[in-house]
CSV table of C-alpha atoms in Angstrom, one decimal:
chain,number,residue,atom,x,y,z
A,1,MET,CA,0.0,0.0,0.0
A,2,ASN,CA,1.5,3.4,-1.0
A,3,PRO,CA,2.2,6.1,1.6
A,4,PRO,CA,-0.5,8.6,0.7
A,5,VAL,CA,-3.1,5.9,1.1
A,6,ASN,CA,-1.6,4.8,4.6
A,7,GLU,CA,-1.6,8.5,5.7
A,8,LEU,CA,-5.4,8.9,4.7
A,9,LEU,CA,-6.3,5.7,6.7
A,10,HIS,CA,-4.3,6.9,9.6
A,11,ARG,CA,-6.1,10.2,9.6
A,12,LEU,CA,-9.7,8.6,9.3
A,13,ARG,CA,-8.7,6.3,12.3
A,14,ARG,CA,-7.7,9.4,14.4
A,15,SER,CA,-10.8,11.4,13.3
A,16,PHE,CA,-13.3,8.6,14.3
A,17,ASP,CA,-13.5,6.4,17.3
A,18,GLY,CA,-14.8,2.8,17.3
A,19,ALA,CA,-18.4,3.6,18.1
A,20,GLN,CA,-18.6,6.2,15.3
A,21,LEU,CA,-17.1,3.8,12.7
A,22,LEU,CA,-19.5,1.1,13.8
A,23,PHE,CA,-22.4,3.4,13.5
A,24,MET,CA,-21.2,4.6,10.0
A,25,GLY,CA,-20.9,0.9,9.0
A,26,PHE,CA,-24.5,0.3,10.0
A,27,VAL,CA,-25.7,3.4,8.1
A,28,LEU,CA,-23.8,2.3,5.0
A,29,LEU,CA,-25.3,-1.2,5.3
A,30,LEU,CA,-28.8,0.3,5.5
A,31,LEU,CA,-28.3,2.5,2.6
A,32,ALA,CA,-26.8,-0.2,0.4
A,33,GLY,CA,-29.8,-2.5,1.3
A,34,GLY,CA,-32.3,0.3,0.6
A,35,ALA,CA,-30.6,1.0,-2.7
A,36,ALA,CA,-30.5,-2.6,-3.8
A,37,ALA,CA,-34.1,-3.1,-2.6
A,38,ALA,CA,-35.3,0.0,-4.6
A,39,MET,CA,-33.4,-1.0,-7.7
A,40,ARG,CA,-34.5,-4.7,-7.8
A,41,GLN,CA,-37.8,-4.0,-6.2
A,42,GLN,CA,-37.2,-6.7,-3.5
A,43,PRO,CA,-38.0,-5.5,0.0
A,44,ALA,CA,-36.3,-8.6,1.4
A,45,LEU,CA,-33.0,-6.9,0.6
A,46,LEU,CA,-33.6,-4.5,3.4
A,47,LEU,CA,-33.4,-7.3,5.9
A,48,PRO,CA,-29.6,-7.6,6.5
A,49,GLY,CA,-29.4,-4.0,7.3
A,50,LEU,CA,-32.4,-3.9,9.6
A,51,LEU,CA,-31.3,-7.0,11.3
A,52,ALA,CA,-27.8,-5.5,11.9
A,53,VAL,CA,-29.5,-2.4,13.5
A,54,GLY,CA,-31.6,-4.7,15.6
A,55,VAL,CA,-28.4,-6.5,16.8
A,56,LEU,CA,-26.9,-3.0,17.6
A,57,VAL,CA,-30.0,-2.0,19.6
A,58,ALA,CA,-30.2,-5.3,21.4
A,59,LEU,CA,-26.6,-5.0,22.5
A,60,VAL,CA,-27.1,-1.6,23.8
A,61,GLU,CA,-30.6,-2.1,25.5
A,62,TRP,CA,-32.9,-4.9,24.1
A,63,ARG,CA,-36.0,-3.4,25.8
A,64,TRP,CA,-35.9,-0.8,23.1
A,65,LEU,CA,-37.0,-3.5,20.6
A,66,TYR,CA,-40.0,-4.3,22.7
A,67,TYR,CA,-41.2,-0.8,22.6
A,68,VAL,CA,-40.2,0.0,18.9
A,69,LEU,CA,-42.3,-3.2,17.9
A,70,PHE,CA,-45.7,-1.8,19.1
A,71,PRO,CA,-46.1,1.4,17.0
A,72,LEU,CA,-44.9,-0.6,13.9
A,73,LEU,CA,-47.4,-3.5,14.4
A,74,PRO,CA,-50.3,-1.7,12.6
A,75,PHE,CA,-48.0,-1.1,9.6
A,76,THR,CA,-46.6,-4.5,9.0
A,77,GLN,CA,-47.2,-6.3,5.8
A,78,GLU,CA,-46.4,-9.6,4.3
A,79,ILE,CA,-43.6,-9.7,1.9
A,80,GLY,CA,-42.2,-12.7,-0.1
A,81,LEU,CA,-38.7,-14.0,0.6
A,82,VAL,CA,-37.6,-17.0,-1.1
A,83,GLY,CA,-39.9,-19.4,-3.1
A,84,SER,CA,-43.1,-19.8,-1.1
A,85,LEU,CA,-41.5,-18.5,2.1
A,86,ARG,CA,-43.2,-15.3,3.4
A,87,MET,CA,-42.7,-13.0,6.4
A,88,ASP,CA,-44.6,-10.3,8.3
A,89,PHE,CA,-42.3,-7.3,8.0
A,90,PRO,CA,-41.0,-5.6,10.0
A,91,SER,CA,-42.8,-7.5,12.9
A,92,GLU,CA,-41.5,-10.9,12.5
A,93,PRO,CA,-37.8,-10.1,12.4
A,94,LEU,CA,-38.2,-7.8,15.4
A,95,MET,CA,-40.1,-10.8,17.2
A,96,LEU,CA,-37.2,-13.0,16.4
A,97,ALA,CA,-34.8,-10.6,17.6
A,98,LEU,CA,-36.8,-10.2,20.9
A,99,THR,CA,-37.0,-14.0,21.3
A,100,ALA,CA,-33.2,-14.2,21.2
A,101,CYS,CA,-32.8,-11.3,23.5
A,102,VAL,CA,-35.3,-12.4,26.2
A,103,GLY,CA,-33.8,-16.0,26.1
A,104,VAL,CA,-30.3,-14.5,26.7
A,105,ALA,CA,-31.5,-12.2,29.4
A,106,LEU,CA,-32.9,-15.2,31.2
A,107,LEU,CA,-29.9,-17.4,30.6
A,108,LEU,CA,-27.5,-14.8,31.9
A,109,ARG,CA,-29.8,-13.8,34.6
A,110,THR,CA,-29.7,-10.1,33.7
A,111,GLY,CA,-33.5,-10.4,33.9
A,112,GLN,CA,-35.5,-12.7,36.1
A,113,VAL,CA,-39.1,-14.0,36.3
A,114,PRO,CA,-40.1,-14.9,39.8
A,115,LEU,CA,-40.6,-18.5,40.7
A,116,ARG,CA,-44.3,-17.8,41.7
A,117,GLU,CA,-44.9,-16.7,38.1
A,118,TRP,CA,-43.2,-19.7,36.4
A,119,ALA,CA,-45.6,-21.8,38.5
A,120,HIS,CA,-48.8,-19.7,37.7
A,121,PRO,CA,-51.6,-21.7,36.2
A,122,LEU,CA,-51.7,-19.5,33.1
A,123,VAL,CA,-48.0,-19.9,32.4
A,124,VAL,CA,-48.2,-23.8,33.2
A,125,LEU,CA,-51.2,-24.1,30.8
A,126,LEU,CA,-49.4,-22.3,28.0
A,127,GLY,CA,-46.4,-24.5,28.6
A,128,LEU,CA,-48.6,-27.6,28.4
A,129,MET,CA,-50.3,-26.4,25.2
A,130,PHE,CA,-46.8,-25.9,23.6
A,131,LEU,CA,-45.7,-29.3,24.8
A,132,TRP,CA,-48.8,-31.0,23.3
A,133,THR,CA,-48.3,-29.2,20.0
A,134,ALA,CA,-44.9,-30.6,19.9
A,135,VAL,CA,-46.0,-34.1,20.7
A,136,ASP,CA,-48.9,-34.0,18.3
A,137,ILE,CA,-46.4,-33.3,15.4
A,138,ALA,CA,-45.9,-37.2,15.4
A,139,PHE,CA,-49.5,-37.6,14.3
A,140,SER,CA,-49.6,-34.7,11.9
A,141,VAL,CA,-50.8,-35.2,8.2
A,142,ASP,CA,-48.1,-32.6,7.3
A,143,LYS,CA,-45.3,-32.6,9.8
A,144,VAL,CA,-43.4,-29.7,8.2
A,145,LYS,CA,-46.4,-27.4,8.5
A,146,SER,CA,-46.9,-28.4,12.1
A,147,PHE,CA,-43.2,-27.9,13.1
A,148,LYS,CA,-43.4,-24.5,11.5
A,149,TYR,CA,-46.4,-23.6,13.6
A,150,LEU,CA,-44.5,-24.7,16.6
A,151,LEU,CA,-41.6,-22.5,15.8
A,152,ALA,CA,-43.9,-19.4,15.2
A,153,LYS,CA,-45.4,-20.1,18.7
A,154,VAL,CA,-41.9,-19.6,20.3
A,155,TRP,CA,-41.6,-16.0,18.8
A,156,TYR,CA,-45.0,-15.2,20.2
A,157,LEU,CA,-44.8,-16.7,23.6
A,158,VAL,CA,-41.3,-15.7,24.5
A,159,PRO,CA,-41.4,-12.0,23.7
A,160,PHE,CA,-45.0,-11.2,24.7
A,161,LEU,CA,-45.3,-13.6,27.7
A,162,LEU,CA,-41.8,-13.8,29.2
A,163,GLY,CA,-40.7,-10.5,27.8
A,164,THR,CA,-43.6,-8.7,29.2
A,165,LEU,CA,-42.9,-10.2,32.6
A,166,LEU,CA,-39.2,-9.0,32.3
A,167,ILE,CA,-40.1,-5.4,31.3
A,168,VAL,CA,-43.4,-4.5,33.0
A,169,ARG,CA,-42.3,-4.2,36.6
A,170,ARG,CA,-44.7,-1.6,37.8
A,171,PRO,CA,-48.4,-1.0,36.9
A,172,THR,CA,-47.6,2.3,35.4
A,173,GLU,CA,-45.2,0.8,32.9
A,174,THR,CA,-48.0,-0.9,31.3
A,175,TRP,CA,-49.2,2.4,29.7
A,176,ARG,CA,-45.9,3.0,27.8
A,177,PHE,CA,-46.2,0.2,25.3
A,178,VAL,CA,-49.9,0.6,25.2
A,179,ALA,CA,-49.6,4.3,24.4
A,180,LEU,CA,-47.1,3.3,21.6
A,181,TYR,CA,-49.6,0.7,20.1
A,182,VAL,CA,-52.6,3.2,20.4
A,183,ALA,CA,-50.4,5.9,18.6
A,184,GLY,CA,-49.5,3.5,15.8
A,185,ALA,CA,-53.1,2.2,15.5
A,186,CYS,CA,-54.5,5.9,15.4
A,187,LEU,CA,-51.9,6.7,12.6
A,188,SER,CA,-53.1,3.6,10.7
A,189,VAL,CA,-56.9,4.9,11.1
A,190,LEU,CA,-55.9,8.2,9.7
A,191,TYR,CA,-54.3,6.5,6.7
A,192,VAL,CA,-57.3,4.2,6.1
A,193,ALA,CA,-59.8,7.0,6.7
A,194,ALA,CA,-57.9,9.3,4.1
A,195,ARG,CA,-58.3,6.5,1.4
A,196,HIS,CA,-61.8,5.4,2.6
A,197,ALA,CA,-63.0,9.0,2.3
A,198,THR,CA,-62.3,8.9,-1.4
A,199,LYS,CA,-65.0,6.1,-1.7
A,200,GLY,CA,-67.4,8.1,0.4
A,201,PHE,CA,-66.9,5.8,3.4
A,202,SER,CA,-68.7,3.2,1.8
A,203,PHE,CA,-69.1,-0.3,3.1
A,204,GLN,CA,-67.8,-1.6,-0.1
A,205,GLY,CA,-64.7,0.5,-0.2
A,206,ILE,CA,-63.3,-0.5,3.3
A,207,ASN,CA,-61.2,-3.5,2.2
A,208,TRP,CA,-59.5,-1.4,-0.5
A,209,ALA,CA,-58.8,1.4,1.9
A,210,LEU,CA,-56.9,-1.0,4.2
A,211,HIS,CA,-54.2,-2.1,1.7
A,212,PRO,CA,-51.4,-2.9,2.0
A,213,PHE,CA,-51.2,-3.0,5.8
A,214,PHE,CA,-54.2,-5.1,6.6
A,215,ARG,CA,-55.4,-8.4,4.9
A,216,ASN,CA,-59.1,-7.6,5.6
A,217,HIS,CA,-61.3,-5.4,7.7
A,218,VAL,CA,-61.6,-8.0,10.4
A,219,ILE,CA,-58.0,-7.9,11.5
A,220,TYR,CA,-58.1,-4.0,11.3
A,221,ALA,CA,-61.3,-3.8,13.4
A,222,THR,CA,-60.1,-6.5,16.0
A,223,MET,CA,-56.9,-4.5,16.5
A,224,LEU,CA,-59.0,-1.3,17.2
A,225,ALA,CA,-61.5,-3.0,19.4
A,226,LEU,CA,-59.1,-4.8,21.7
A,227,LEU,CA,-57.2,-1.4,22.2
A,228,VAL,CA,-60.3,0.4,23.4
A,229,PRO,CA,-60.3,-0.9,26.9
A,230,PHE,CA,-56.6,0.1,27.3
A,231,GLY,CA,-57.4,3.5,25.8
A,232,TRP,CA,-60.2,3.9,28.3
A,233,LEU,CA,-58.3,2.8,31.3
A,234,GLY,CA,-55.2,4.7,30.2
A,235,MET,CA,-57.3,7.9,30.2
A,236,GLN,CA,-58.2,7.2,33.7
A,237,ALA,CA,-54.7,6.4,34.7
A,238,ALA,CA,-53.3,9.7,33.3
A,239,ARG,CA,-52.4,12.2,36.0
A,240,LYS,CA,-51.7,15.2,33.8
A,241,ALA,CA,-54.3,17.1,31.7
A,242,GLY,CA,-52.3,16.9,28.5
A,243,ALA,CA,-51.8,13.1,28.8
A,244,ARG,CA,-55.5,12.7,29.6
A,245,LEU,CA,-56.4,14.8,26.3
A,246,ALA,CA,-54.1,12.7,24.3
A,247,TRP,CA,-55.8,9.3,25.4
A,248,GLN,CA,-59.2,11.0,24.8
A,249,VAL,CA,-58.2,11.8,21.3
A,250,GLY,CA,-56.7,8.5,20.7
A,251,LEU,CA,-59.8,6.8,22.0
A,252,GLY,CA,-61.9,8.9,19.8
A,253,ILE,CA,-59.9,7.9,16.7
A,254,LEU,CA,-60.0,4.2,17.6
A,255,LEU,CA,-63.9,4.3,17.9
A,256,PHE,CA,-64.2,6.2,14.6
A,257,GLY,CA,-62.0,3.7,12.8
A,258,LEU,CA,-64.0,0.7,14.4
A,259,LEU,CA,-67.4,2.2,13.4
A,260,THR,CA,-66.2,2.9,9.8
A,261,SER,CA,-64.8,-0.6,9.4
A,262,TYR,CA,-68.3,-1.9,9.3
A,263,THR,CA,-67.3,-5.1,11.0
A,264,ARG,CA,-70.2,-6.6,12.9
A,265,ALA,CA,-68.3,-8.7,15.5
A,266,SER,CA,-65.9,-6.1,16.5
A,267,ILE,CA,-68.5,-3.5,17.2
A,268,LEU,CA,-70.7,-6.2,19.1
A,269,SER,CA,-67.4,-7.1,21.1
A,270,LEU,CA,-67.5,-3.7,22.9
A,271,PRO,CA,-70.9,-4.3,24.6
A,272,ILE,CA,-69.9,-8.0,25.2
A,273,ALA,CA,-66.7,-6.6,27.1
A,274,GLY,CA,-69.0,-4.1,29.0
A,275,LEU,CA,-71.2,-7.1,30.0
A,276,PHE,CA,-68.2,-9.1,31.2
A,277,TYR,CA,-67.1,-6.2,33.3
A,278,LEU,CA,-70.6,-6.3,35.1
A,279,ILE,CA,-70.3,-10.1,35.5
A,280,MET,CA,-66.9,-9.6,36.9
A,281,ARG,CA,-68.1,-7.0,39.4
A,282,LEU,CA,-71.1,-9.2,40.5
A,283,ARG,CA,-68.8,-12.3,41.0
A,284,LEU,CA,-70.9,-14.2,38.4
A,285,THR,CA,-68.1,-15.6,36.1
A,286,ARG,CA,-68.3,-19.1,37.4
A,287,VAL,CA,-72.1,-19.1,36.8
A,288,VAL,CA,-71.8,-17.7,33.3
A,289,LEU,CA,-69.1,-20.0,32.3
A,290,VAL,CA,-71.0,-23.2,33.7
A,291,THR,CA,-74.2,-22.0,32.0
A,292,ALA,CA,-72.4,-21.2,28.6
A,293,ALA,CA,-70.7,-24.8,28.8
A,294,VAL,CA,-74.0,-26.7,29.5
A,295,THR,CA,-75.8,-24.6,26.8
A,296,LEU,CA,-73.2,-25.3,24.3
A,297,ALA,CA,-73.0,-28.9,25.1
A,298,LEU,CA,-76.8,-29.4,24.8
A,299,SER,CA,-76.9,-27.5,21.4
A,300,VAL,CA,-74.1,-29.4,20.0
A,301,SER,CA,-75.7,-32.8,21.2
A,302,TYR,CA,-78.9,-31.7,19.5
A,303,ILE,CA,-77.3,-30.6,16.2
A,304,ALA,CA,-75.0,-33.6,16.0
A,305,SER,CA,-77.8,-36.2,16.6
A,306,GLY,CA,-79.3,-37.6,13.5
A,307,ASP,CA,-79.4,-35.2,10.6
A,308,ASN,CA,-80.6,-32.1,12.6
A,309,TYR,CA,-77.6,-30.2,11.3
A,310,MET,CA,-78.8,-30.3,7.8
A,311,ALA,CA,-81.5,-27.8,8.9
A,312,PHE,CA,-78.8,-25.2,8.8
A,313,ALA,CA,-77.7,-25.9,5.1
A,314,PRO,CA,-78.0,-22.6,3.2
A,315,ASN,CA,-80.0,-21.8,0.2
A,316,TYR,CA,-77.2,-21.5,-2.5
A,317,GLU,CA,-79.3,-18.8,-4.6
A,318,ARG,CA,-80.3,-16.9,-1.7
A,319,THR,CA,-77.0,-16.7,0.2
A,320,VAL,CA,-75.5,-13.4,-0.8
A,321,PHE,CA,-73.1,-10.7,0.1
A,322,ASN,CA,-74.5,-7.3,0.4
A,323,GLY,CA,-71.3,-5.4,-0.4
A,324,HIS,CA,-73.1,-2.1,-1.3
A,325,ASN,CA,-75.5,-1.8,1.7
A,326,PHE,CA,-74.5,-2.5,5.3
A,327,GLU,CA,-78.1,-2.5,6.6
A,328,LYS,CA,-78.9,-5.3,4.2
A,329,HIS,CA,-75.8,-7.1,5.2
A,330,LEU,CA,-76.9,-7.0,8.8
A,331,ALA,CA,-80.4,-8.2,7.8
A,332,ALA,CA,-79.0,-11.1,5.8
A,333,THR,CA,-77.0,-12.1,8.9
A,334,TYR,CA,-79.9,-12.8,11.1
A,335,LYS,CA,-81.9,-14.3,8.3
A,336,LEU,CA,-78.9,-16.9,7.6
A,337,GLN,CA,-78.5,-15.6,4.2
A,338,ASP,CA,-75.1,-13.8,4.6
A,339,VAL,CA,-72.5,-15.7,2.6
A,340,SER,CA,-69.7,-15.0,5.2
A,341,GLY,CA,-71.9,-16.6,8.0
A,342,MET,CA,-73.0,-19.6,5.9
A,343,GLU,CA,-69.6,-20.2,4.6
A,344,ARG,CA,-68.6,-20.5,8.4
A,345,VAL,CA,-71.2,-23.2,8.8
A,346,TYR,CA,-69.8,-25.0,5.6
A,347,ARG,CA,-66.3,-25.2,7.3
A,348,TRP,CA,-67.7,-25.9,10.8
A,349,VAL,CA,-69.5,-29.0,9.3
A,350,ALA,CA,-66.3,-30.1,7.7
A,351,ALA,CA,-64.4,-29.5,10.9
A,352,ALA,CA,-67.0,-31.6,12.8
A,353,ARG,CA,-66.5,-34.5,10.4
A,354,MET,CA,-62.6,-34.3,10.7
A,355,ILE,CA,-63.0,-34.4,14.4
A,356,ALA,CA,-65.2,-37.6,14.3
A,357,GLU,CA,-62.3,-39.3,12.4
A,358,LYS,CA,-59.4,-38.2,14.7
A,359,PRO,CA,-60.8,-37.0,17.9
A,360,LEU,CA,-57.7,-37.6,20.0
A,361,VAL,CA,-54.9,-36.1,18.0
A,362,GLY,CA,-56.6,-34.1,15.1
A,363,SER,CA,-54.9,-33.6,11.8
A,364,GLY,CA,-51.9,-31.7,13.2
A,365,ALA,CA,-51.3,-28.0,13.8
A,366,ALA,CA,-51.7,-25.7,10.8
A,367,THR,CA,-53.0,-28.6,8.7
A,368,PHE,CA,-56.8,-27.6,8.4
A,369,TYR,CA,-56.3,-26.3,5.0
A,370,PRO,CA,-56.5,-28.1,2.6
A,371,GLU,CA,-57.3,-31.1,4.7
A,372,TYR,CA,-60.9,-30.0,5.3
A,373,LYS,CA,-61.9,-30.1,1.7
A,374,ARG,CA,-62.2,-33.9,1.9
A,375,TYR,CA,-64.8,-33.7,4.6
A,376,THR,CA,-67.0,-30.9,3.2
A,377,LEU,CA,-70.8,-31.4,2.4
A,378,LYS,CA,-72.2,-30.2,-0.9
A,379,SER,CA,-75.4,-29.2,0.8
A,380,PHE,CA,-73.5,-26.4,2.8
A,381,ARG,CA,-71.5,-25.1,-0.1
A,382,THR,CA,-71.6,-21.3,-0.8
A,383,TYR,CA,-70.2,-19.5,-4.0
A,384,VAL,CA,-67.1,-18.4,-2.0
A,385,SER,CA,-66.1,-22.0,-0.9
A,386,GLU,CA,-63.3,-22.1,-3.4
A,387,ASN,CA,-61.3,-20.4,-0.5
A,388,PRO,CA,-58.5,-18.8,-2.5
A,389,GLU,CA,-57.2,-17.0,0.6
A,390,LYS,CA,-56.6,-20.4,2.2
A,391,SER,CA,-58.5,-19.5,5.4
A,392,THR,CA,-59.5,-22.1,8.0
A,393,THR,CA,-62.5,-22.8,10.3
A,394,HIS,CA,-63.4,-19.2,11.3
A,395,ASN,CA,-63.7,-20.6,14.8
A,396,TYR,CA,-60.5,-21.0,16.9
A,397,PHE,CA,-62.0,-23.3,19.4
A,398,LEU,CA,-63.1,-25.8,16.7
A,399,LEU,CA,-59.8,-25.3,15.0
A,400,GLN,CA,-58.0,-26.5,18.1
A,401,LEU,CA,-60.3,-29.5,18.3
A,402,ALA,CA,-59.9,-30.4,14.5
A,403,GLU,CA,-56.1,-29.8,14.4
A,404,GLN,CA,-54.8,-30.8,17.9
A,405,GLY,CA,-57.7,-33.1,19.1
A,406,ILE,CA,-59.4,-33.2,22.5
A,407,PRO,CA,-56.1,-32.6,24.6
A,408,GLY,CA,-55.4,-29.5,22.6
A,409,PHE,CA,-59.0,-28.3,22.7
A,410,LEU,CA,-59.2,-28.9,26.5
A,411,LEU,CA,-55.9,-27.1,27.2
A,412,PHE,CA,-57.2,-24.1,25.3
A,413,ILE,CA,-60.6,-24.0,27.0
A,414,SER,CA,-58.9,-24.3,30.4
A,415,LEU,CA,-56.5,-21.4,29.6
A,416,VAL,CA,-59.5,-19.2,28.7
A,417,THR,CA,-61.6,-20.4,31.8
A,418,VAL,CA,-58.6,-19.9,34.2
A,419,ALA,CA,-57.9,-16.3,32.8
A,420,LEU,CA,-61.5,-15.2,33.3
A,421,LEU,CA,-61.7,-16.6,36.7
A,422,ARG,CA,-58.4,-15.1,37.8
A,423,ALA,CA,-59.5,-11.8,36.2
A,424,GLU,CA,-62.6,-11.7,38.4
A,425,SER,CA,-60.5,-12.6,41.4
A,426,LEU,CA,-57.7,-10.0,40.8
A,427,TYR,CA,-60.4,-7.3,40.2
A,428,HIS,CA,-61.8,-7.7,43.7
A,429,ARG,CA,-58.5,-8.3,45.5
A,430,SER,CA,-57.0,-5.0,43.9
A,431,ARG,CA,-59.9,-2.9,45.5
A,432,GLN,CA,-57.4,-0.9,47.5
A,433,GLN,CA,-54.8,-0.6,44.6
A,434,PRO,CA,-56.4,1.4,41.9
A,435,GLU,CA,-53.3,1.4,39.6
A,436,VAL,CA,-53.4,-2.5,39.7
A,437,ARG,CA,-57.0,-2.6,39.2
A,438,ARG,CA,-56.9,-0.5,36.1
A,439,VAL,CA,-54.3,-2.9,34.5
A,440,VAL,CA,-56.4,-5.8,35.5
A,441,VAL,CA,-59.6,-4.4,34.0
A,442,ALA,CA,-58.0,-3.4,30.7
A,443,ALA,CA,-56.2,-6.6,30.2
A,444,SER,CA,-59.3,-8.5,31.1
A,445,LEU,CA,-61.6,-6.7,28.8
A,446,SER,CA,-59.2,-6.7,26.0
A,447,PHE,CA,-58.8,-10.5,26.5
A,448,VAL,CA,-62.6,-10.9,26.4
A,449,ILE,CA,-62.8,-9.0,23.1
A,450,ILE,CA,-60.0,-11.2,21.6
A,451,VAL,CA,-61.8,-14.5,22.7
A,452,PHE,CA,-65.2,-13.3,21.4
A,453,HIS,CA,-63.6,-12.7,18.0
A,454,LEU,CA,-62.0,-16.3,18.2
A,455,THR,CA,-65.4,-17.6,18.1
A,456,LEU,CA,-65.7,-16.4,14.5
A,457,ASN,CA,-62.1,-16.1,13.4
A,458,GLU,CA,-58.6,-17.4,13.9
A,459,LEU,CA,-56.5,-14.5,15.1
A,460,VAL,CA,-54.0,-15.7,17.8
A,461,GLU,CA,-51.4,-16.2,15.0
A,462,VAL,CA,-52.0,-12.9,13.5
A,463,ASP,CA,-49.2,-10.4,14.3
A,464,LYS,CA,-51.5,-7.4,15.1
A,465,ILE,CA,-53.7,-9.4,17.6
A,466,GLY,CA,-51.6,-12.5,18.8
A,467,PRO,CA,-49.1,-10.4,20.7
A,468,MET,CA,-51.9,-8.8,22.8
A,469,PHE,CA,-53.5,-12.1,23.5
A,470,PHE,CA,-50.3,-13.3,25.3
A,471,LEU,CA,-49.5,-9.9,26.7
A,472,CYS,CA,-52.9,-9.7,28.4
A,473,LEU,CA,-52.3,-13.0,30.1
A,474,ALA,CA,-48.8,-11.8,31.1
A,475,LEU,CA,-50.4,-8.8,32.7
A,476,LEU,CA,-52.8,-10.9,34.7
A,477,VAL,CA,-49.8,-13.0,35.9
A,478,ARG,CA,-47.9,-10.0,36.9
A,479,ALA,CA,-50.9,-8.3,38.6
A,480,GLU,CA,-51.1,-11.3,40.9
A,481,SER,CA,-47.4,-10.8,41.8
A,482,TRP,CA,-48.1,-7.1,42.6
A,483,LEU,CA,-50.9,-8.1,44.9
A,484,ALA,CA,-48.9,-10.9,46.5
A,485,VAL,CA,-46.0,-8.7,47.3
A,486,SER,CA,-48.2,-5.9,48.5
A,487,SER,CA,-49.9,-8.4,51.0
A,488,GLU,CA,-46.6,-9.5,52.3
A,489,GLN,CA,-45.3,-6.1,53.1
């Protein structure tokens, strides 16, 4: 190397320290990735630079990744990688990074989860569900799909269950990530509203307005609905007038987005959550759960006996989608002439026949599609039954039974039941601690909203909803610790 070049390198080394050079290297990597992605129109080329930045942030303070993820969730979109492999970007890379960071923090003991929380019934049930999914792979009709499903569970459970238990140490810290998620959701509502306005806020135009960040209006509306309890309780928790006003504005935007989504289940989920709040206050959760279980068991027994279920077969010619008129859409729903409702029945009948064949082990996680097509009945077919979007049962409880058999179903039912019963107990035990009670109520009502949606859709594996499902459970676990520590003092 000639002397002028040596002298130039020597001056550069003296001008910049190691940290600055490292930062410049990351910036150059990002710029190179961005340029390559733009020139070749391949968003995946951004991944190396973003992952490098993620590693840098993780080394400095991995908790930043946790907080950065939430405002980005409303803006994630599915991108193609190699072949048929697809990824939700940027949520999944961040979730993978968080999984690694939480694992390292637990191994190196830089963060700890108390023993009482490891032994909490909700944590134990989630562990048993994960274990059964792993065991059930041996009986799956598609072991590769089931194994991929199991891997995906890892980067939901670790960051949002264990990560939350590491990060949220005090009740007031709950509102940090919630505020970030609400802020991101509100920005997404404004984006959607701007596009939707060009269609006159029509029922027909909502799905178009959601692209490219939401696959359909159900995911969009569910995200908004589950944040409403947190927005309401966050407003009550705010001590300063400015913060309270910000929560009020955010709550207003969430409700506006929810109403203009024209999503029946999501709009109905709010009064359902309000009803559960009343049930919780009156200590009636056990009574309601037992009544619901008995009613469901009797209904299923009646429908399954003989050919009674055939009475629900739709009229192919009269089953319609009123995309231009929301009022007619609602009317078709209760007349059993709405195509989306009748398509659910078509899938449910297929699922029931799958369950009858493999009641103990099911077909295996993530295998319902296309396995169910062998079990469908032509009498229940609708004109959207081709199912090009490859959706599943439109009922998460039934999906668990069809894919993971009776053990998987019972574990999931137990998880929901224990969560609701613990929520009632925590609500009354936190009477003297309003900060804890607000977290309990927000997490409980949000959880109820998600569970209500699960009766009509499968959303636990959706990146905009699944994290909050596990996060609500983590908050209930942590609230129990807060109360236990308080009683010991």
